[in-house]
Amino acid sequence: MKTLRAFYRLSRPFWASRQQWRAWLMLAAVIGLGLLVVQINVLINSWSKTFYDTLAAFDTTGLYGLVGEYALYLGSYVLIVVAMDYIRKGLELRWRQAMTGRLTDAWLADQAFYRLGLTGEPDNPDQRIAQDVDLMVGLSIELVASLVINLAQVGAFVVILWNLSGVLTFSLFGESFTVHGYLVWIVLAYTLLGSLFTHLIGKPLHVLNYEREHREADFRASLLRKRDHAEQIALYRGEAVEREHLAERFRAIADNWRQLMGRERNLSLFTVSYERLSLIIPVFAALPAFMAKTITLGGLMQIRSAFSAVHGSLSWFIKLYTRLVRWSAALQRLEQFEQAIAASRAQATSAVQGETLCTRGLTLCRPDGSPMLRDLDLRVGQGQWLRLGGRSGLGKSTLLRTLQGLWPYCLGDWQLPAGRSLLLPQKPYMPHMSLRGLLAYPQVQAIDDVVLVDVLGKVGLGGLIGQLDKQAEWDRVLSGGEQQRVSLARALLYRPDTLYLDEATSQLDTGSARGLLEMLKRELPGCTVVAVTHQEGLASVFGNTVELEAV
């Protein structure tokens, strides 16, 4: 029930939306086509009796007609199955697109993605949004559609099997017993026992599959981090350490894989035996009637076909058990992810809007609750430039992130001026995109090339003017100082009302840094600036310096 509740919570936003009437129509089409497949199977079951009886009578003319009839069934079956698969994939894409958008929006909203990273949980959000959503959506449609279709097939064939079973009379301990539709009771008992043993043997697969997704994601994330930090690793010549780290990650995958192999082997030993035995059970069960010549060969084959259809449909749980396990694991990971996002967004802090930037009794804490800075009282007038001083590790950068609304571990009050704010970190974000997109970040709308060219000249990157359409891994192409110049160009283009600088010129010499900051003053008049910098030669650029002290 816990898994079903999780499925309801995760799927409800999509299926309860009035805008998704097409999705309901597509789902109905998938199920409707599946029911047509069931009807064709019923017709083929009836056809099989006539075919084998005609075959036993050596009626050549009749056989030709039956072959043509079967060809018609086969052609219809192929067309229906292909159409059903096509519509199912379209529905899967529609649902996945909507759910991915919803999760991505929730993850990015209110800087939840940043706060989640402060505690390290949940693991690998990229995999949960990409792979787990794909697994959940694809398997959900498959499982729901197949369940409905199999229930319909049971309803259709159980009547046939009941009628074919007739009445079985036997004696036991001197008592005479009569059983109507005995083949139906046999298939029900056989399937029930099979489902019970399948669950008992396969239950540990849930935990193992959950852990599998976790370890695979950890390995992929480690590979990506090695690539992102290729230069640092190469400079340290740390290949041996990285190789061992990757080998350790993969050993975790291999260990989990071996456990999965063992459990799946045990499950396969049972399920394969179960499936093969089910092929002969109806023949042996109906053999006395055949030997007594109360049913024909065609009747025997029809019984076998009907028994297999009922058994196959009732074995839905057994056949799809491994997929059910993967589906359940994906649901659990997605539910944890949504809960973590909700908890993170609940931690979001917001300041009062006012005329100036000020704090009153603001205390900054670490995630464990211990204080870093206590009872801060600051006031920065509109258009003023303030420099925060103090030793490294004191919490100056954390103060900037708190004012920007990112750091949730704080007490007290603060007020921010109205308008837009921007924080430039020491290491700028350099996504793989065109240079024009890199400069405009975080703005979505396009910026005129004339403006971009002008800004590149002002920040000393005139050599890049001819590369506006070039896409590259800019964090590898540009030096640290050039990256910080790009960051300052972003401030010129974004034109914030409040600007936070966190060692934003640390990769530049003092003279270059001073010139760029003075240029910012001229270009952004009225912008309030709060900066953290250890470049003492820049102190005169700021109107005031506040020295912060440790708790």
mmCIF file of C-alpha atoms in Angstrom, residues 294-488:
data_model
loop_
_atom_site.group_PDB
_atom_site.id
_atom_site.type_symbol
_atom_site.label_atom_id
_atom_site.label_comp_id
_atom_site.label_asym_id
_atom_site.label_seq_id
_atom_site.Cartn_x
_atom_site.Cartn_y
_atom_site.Cartn_z
ATOM 1 C CA THR A 294 -15.238 -37.519 -24.604
ATOM 2 C CA ILE A 295 -13.206 -34.694 -26.171
ATOM 3 C CA THR A 296 -11.440 -34.546 -29.517
ATOM 4 C CA LEU A 297 -7.829 -33.604 -30.265
ATOM 5 C CA GLY A 298 -9.096 -30.160 -31.170
ATOM 6 C CA GLY A 299 -10.865 -29.956 -27.838
ATOM 7 C CA LEU A 300 -7.656 -30.965 -26.049
ATOM 8 C CA MET A 301 -5.708 -28.221 -27.860
ATOM 9 C CA GLN A 302 -8.452 -25.698 -27.092
ATOM 10 C CA ILE A 303 -8.274 -26.602 -23.407
ATOM 11 C CA ARG A 304 -4.508 -26.172 -23.459
ATOM 12 C CA SER A 305 -4.836 -22.795 -25.186
ATOM 13 C CA ALA A 306 -7.546 -21.534 -22.803
ATOM 14 C CA PHE A 307 -5.640 -22.812 -19.753
ATOM 15 C CA SER A 308 -2.473 -21.043 -20.952
ATOM 16 C CA ALA A 309 -4.391 -17.810 -21.543
ATOM 17 C CA VAL A 310 -5.935 -17.828 -18.057
ATOM 18 C CA HIS A 311 -2.699 -18.926 -16.449
ATOM 19 C CA GLY A 312 -0.664 -16.328 -18.352
ATOM 20 C CA SER A 313 -2.989 -13.514 -17.318
ATOM 21 C CA LEU A 314 -3.169 -14.607 -13.695
ATOM 22 C CA SER A 315 0.637 -14.865 -13.692
ATOM 23 C CA TRP A 316 0.915 -11.112 -14.369
ATOM 24 C CA PHE A 317 2.499 -10.615 -10.943
ATOM 25 C CA ILE A 318 5.018 -13.393 -11.501
ATOM 26 C CA LYS A 319 6.021 -12.408 -15.028
ATOM 27 C CA LEU A 320 6.489 -8.747 -14.182
ATOM 28 C CA TYR A 321 7.906 -9.186 -10.703
ATOM 29 C CA THR A 322 11.403 -7.891 -11.543
ATOM 30 C CA ARG A 323 9.850 -4.870 -13.283
ATOM 31 C CA LEU A 324 7.581 -4.269 -10.338
ATOM 32 C CA VAL A 325 10.651 -4.229 -8.114
ATOM 33 C CA ARG A 326 12.434 -1.662 -10.321
ATOM 34 C CA TRP A 327 9.229 0.393 -10.501
ATOM 35 C CA SER A 328 8.895 0.362 -6.721
ATOM 36 C CA ALA A 329 12.541 1.413 -6.274
ATOM 37 C CA ALA A 330 12.103 4.298 -8.741
ATOM 38 C CA LEU A 331 8.949 5.438 -6.921
ATOM 39 C CA GLN A 332 10.754 5.412 -3.596
ATOM 40 C CA ARG A 333 13.674 7.467 -4.916
ATOM 41 C CA LEU A 334 11.368 10.009 -6.555
ATOM 42 C CA GLU A 335 9.201 10.349 -3.465
ATOM 43 C CA GLN A 336 12.287 10.933 -1.315
ATOM 44 C CA PHE A 337 13.456 13.534 -3.806
ATOM 45 C CA GLU A 338 10.144 15.406 -3.756
ATOM 46 C CA GLN A 339 10.051 15.326 0.038
ATOM 47 C CA ALA A 340 13.620 16.642 0.231
ATOM 48 C CA ILE A 341 12.764 19.473 -2.183
ATOM 49 C CA ALA A 342 9.685 20.401 -0.152
ATOM 50 C CA ALA A 343 11.720 20.418 3.068
ATOM 51 C CA SER A 344 14.420 22.547 1.438
ATOM 52 C CA ARG A 345 11.945 25.075 0.076
ATOM 53 C CA ALA A 346 10.408 25.329 3.539
ATOM 54 C CA GLN A 347 13.829 26.520 4.742
ATOM 55 C CA ALA A 348 13.914 29.368 2.223
ATOM 56 C CA THR A 349 14.577 32.694 3.884
ATOM 57 C CA SER A 350 13.279 36.044 2.746
ATOM 58 C CA ALA A 351 14.082 39.563 3.797
ATOM 59 C CA VAL A 352 11.850 42.558 4.273
ATOM 60 C CA GLN A 353 11.920 45.014 1.388
ATOM 61 C CA GLY A 354 12.949 48.535 2.353
ATOM 62 C CA GLU A 355 14.870 51.584 1.194
ATOM 63 C CA THR A 356 18.296 50.433 2.334
ATOM 64 C CA LEU A 357 20.222 47.262 3.054
ATOM 65 C CA CYS A 358 20.497 46.630 6.773
ATOM 66 C CA THR A 359 20.675 43.828 9.340
ATOM 67 C CA ARG A 360 19.537 43.760 12.952
ATOM 68 C CA GLY A 361 20.881 41.131 15.329
ATOM 69 C CA LEU A 362 21.658 38.768 12.461
ATOM 70 C CA THR A 363 23.357 35.542 13.560
ATOM 71 C CA LEU A 364 24.815 33.089 11.048
ATOM 72 C CA CYS A 365 25.107 29.412 11.959
ATOM 73 C CA ARG A 366 26.660 26.330 10.450
ATOM 74 C CA PRO A 367 24.421 23.431 9.372
ATOM 75 C CA ASP A 368 25.080 21.770 12.750
ATOM 76 C CA GLY A 369 23.695 24.841 14.548
ATOM 77 C CA SER A 370 26.979 26.272 15.861
ATOM 78 C CA PRO A 371 27.298 30.059 15.316
ATOM 79 C CA MET A 372 29.794 31.673 12.933
ATOM 80 C CA LEU A 373 28.887 35.352 13.195
ATOM 81 C CA ARG A 374 26.661 36.752 15.905
ATOM 82 C CA ASP A 375 24.434 39.837 16.263
ATOM 83 C CA LEU A 376 25.443 41.668 13.100
ATOM 84 C CA ASP A 377 24.137 45.203 12.713
ATOM 85 C CA LEU A 378 24.934 46.644 9.301
ATOM 86 C CA ARG A 379 23.523 49.497 7.270
ATOM 87 C CA VAL A 380 24.401 50.325 3.673
ATOM 88 C CA GLY A 381 22.757 53.305 2.049
ATOM 89 C CA GLN A 382 21.515 53.223 -1.512
ATOM 90 C CA GLY A 383 24.416 53.511 -3.941
ATOM 91 C CA GLN A 384 27.043 53.023 -1.229
ATOM 92 C CA TRP A 385 29.959 50.589 -1.506
ATOM 93 C CA LEU A 386 30.785 48.501 1.585
ATOM 94 C CA ARG A 387 33.793 46.221 2.057
ATOM 95 C CA LEU A 388 33.632 43.357 4.581
ATOM 96 C CA GLY A 389 36.943 42.577 6.254
ATOM 97 C CA GLY A 390 38.129 39.835 8.592
ATOM 98 C CA ARG A 391 40.179 36.668 8.561
ATOM 99 C CA SER A 392 39.542 33.823 6.137
ATOM 100 C CA GLY A 393 36.900 31.274 7.186
ATOM 101 C CA LEU A 394 35.116 33.779 9.380
ATOM 102 C CA GLY A 395 31.825 33.592 7.477
ATOM 103 C CA LYS A 396 32.002 36.640 5.189
ATOM 104 C CA SER A 397 31.002 34.675 2.087
ATOM 105 C CA THR A 398 28.211 33.020 4.073
ATOM 106 C CA LEU A 399 26.934 36.485 5.019
ATOM 107 C CA LEU A 400 26.675 37.421 1.336
ATOM 108 C CA ARG A 401 24.786 34.204 0.606
ATOM 109 C CA THR A 402 22.435 34.899 3.500
ATOM 110 C CA LEU A 403 21.647 38.368 2.183
ATOM 111 C CA GLN A 404 21.032 36.797 -1.239
ATOM 112 C CA GLY A 405 18.546 34.387 0.382
ATOM 113 C CA LEU A 406 20.609 31.222 -0.133
ATOM 114 C CA TRP A 407 21.849 30.334 3.363
ATOM 115 C CA PRO A 408 19.002 28.990 5.531
ATOM 116 C CA TYR A 409 20.899 28.632 8.824
ATOM 117 C CA CYS A 410 20.446 32.083 10.287
ATOM 118 C CA LEU A 411 18.563 34.012 12.958
ATOM 119 C CA GLY A 412 17.577 37.641 13.186
ATOM 120 C CA ASP A 413 16.278 40.197 10.715
ATOM 121 C CA TRP A 414 17.555 41.923 7.632
ATOM 122 C CA GLN A 415 16.150 44.313 5.103
ATOM 123 C CA LEU A 416 17.036 44.590 1.424
ATOM 124 C CA PRO A 417 16.359 47.414 -0.992
ATOM 125 C CA ALA A 418 13.829 46.806 -3.733
ATOM 126 C CA GLY A 419 14.972 45.732 -7.170
ATOM 127 C CA ARG A 420 17.231 43.033 -8.569
ATOM 128 C CA SER A 421 20.288 41.638 -6.852
ATOM 129 C CA LEU A 422 23.264 39.673 -8.177
ATOM 130 C CA LEU A 423 26.092 37.808 -6.437
ATOM 131 C CA LEU A 424 29.395 37.301 -8.279
ATOM 132 C CA PRO A 425 31.337 34.389 -6.723
ATOM 133 C CA GLN A 426 35.092 33.952 -6.729
ATOM 134 C CA LYS A 427 34.848 31.170 -9.339
ATOM 135 C CA PRO A 428 32.309 32.218 -11.986
ATOM 136 C CA TYR A 429 29.920 29.708 -13.527
ATOM 137 C CA MET A 430 31.056 28.919 -17.071
ATOM 138 C CA PRO A 431 28.430 26.704 -18.767
ATOM 139 C CA HIS A 432 29.046 25.177 -22.203
ATOM 140 C CA MET A 433 27.225 27.634 -24.489
ATOM 141 C CA SER A 434 27.889 30.391 -26.983
ATOM 142 C CA LEU A 435 29.904 33.382 -25.791
ATOM 143 C CA ARG A 436 26.873 35.652 -26.184
ATOM 144 C CA GLY A 437 24.861 33.333 -23.924
ATOM 145 C CA LEU A 438 27.769 33.158 -21.470
ATOM 146 C CA LEU A 439 27.918 36.936 -21.169
ATOM 147 C CA ALA A 440 24.130 37.365 -20.865
ATOM 148 C CA TYR A 441 23.826 34.748 -18.090
ATOM 149 C CA PRO A 442 21.600 34.692 -16.010
ATOM 150 C CA GLN A 443 19.336 36.632 -18.381
ATOM 151 C CA VAL A 444 17.152 34.630 -20.757
ATOM 152 C CA GLN A 445 16.396 37.292 -23.317
ATOM 153 C CA ALA A 446 18.917 37.972 -26.115
ATOM 154 C CA ILE A 447 21.148 41.060 -25.897
ATOM 155 C CA ASP A 448 22.086 43.151 -28.905
ATOM 156 C CA ASP A 449 25.560 42.455 -30.306
ATOM 157 C CA VAL A 450 26.474 46.137 -30.158
ATOM 158 C CA VAL A 451 25.952 46.092 -26.399
ATOM 159 C CA LEU A 452 27.936 42.868 -25.994
ATOM 160 C CA VAL A 453 30.860 44.235 -28.004
ATOM 161 C CA ASP A 454 30.869 47.415 -25.924
ATOM 162 C CA VAL A 455 30.863 45.472 -22.646
ATOM 163 C CA LEU A 456 33.666 43.153 -23.783
ATOM 164 C CA GLY A 457 35.796 46.187 -24.459
ATOM 165 C CA LYS A 458 35.047 47.712 -21.058
ATOM 166 C CA VAL A 459 36.110 44.587 -19.136
ATOM 167 C CA GLY A 460 39.284 44.084 -21.191
ATOM 168 C CA LEU A 461 38.134 41.135 -23.311
ATOM 169 C CA GLY A 462 38.209 42.854 -26.698
ATOM 170 C CA GLY A 463 40.059 39.872 -28.147
ATOM 171 C CA LEU A 464 36.878 37.793 -27.860
ATOM 172 C CA ILE A 465 34.664 40.133 -29.882
ATOM 173 C CA GLY A 466 34.818 37.924 -32.980
ATOM 174 C CA GLN A 467 33.797 34.795 -31.034
ATOM 175 C CA LEU A 468 30.264 35.691 -29.915
ATOM 176 C CA ASP A 469 28.769 32.664 -31.695
ATOM 177 C CA LYS A 470 31.481 30.247 -30.605
ATOM 178 C CA GLN A 471 30.466 27.459 -28.245
ATOM 179 C CA ALA A 472 33.190 26.048 -26.019
ATOM 180 C CA GLU A 473 34.019 24.779 -22.566
ATOM 181 C CA TRP A 474 34.906 28.265 -21.450
ATOM 182 C CA ASP A 475 36.211 27.221 -18.053
ATOM 183 C CA ARG A 476 39.061 25.516 -19.948
ATOM 184 C CA VAL A 477 39.477 28.113 -22.666
ATOM 185 C CA LEU A 478 39.634 31.190 -20.425
ATOM 186 C CA SER A 479 42.107 31.843 -17.646
ATOM 187 C CA GLY A 480 40.951 32.500 -14.103
ATOM 188 C CA GLY A 481 41.331 36.258 -14.570
ATOM 189 C CA GLU A 482 39.457 36.213 -17.886
ATOM 190 C CA GLN A 483 36.624 34.274 -16.278
ATOM 191 C CA GLN A 484 36.326 36.940 -13.585
ATOM 192 C CA ARG A 485 36.231 39.615 -16.289
ATOM 193 C CA VAL A 486 33.317 37.716 -17.884
ATOM 194 C CA SER A 487 31.618 37.742 -14.477
ATOM 195 C CA LEU A 488 31.972 41.519 -14.210
#
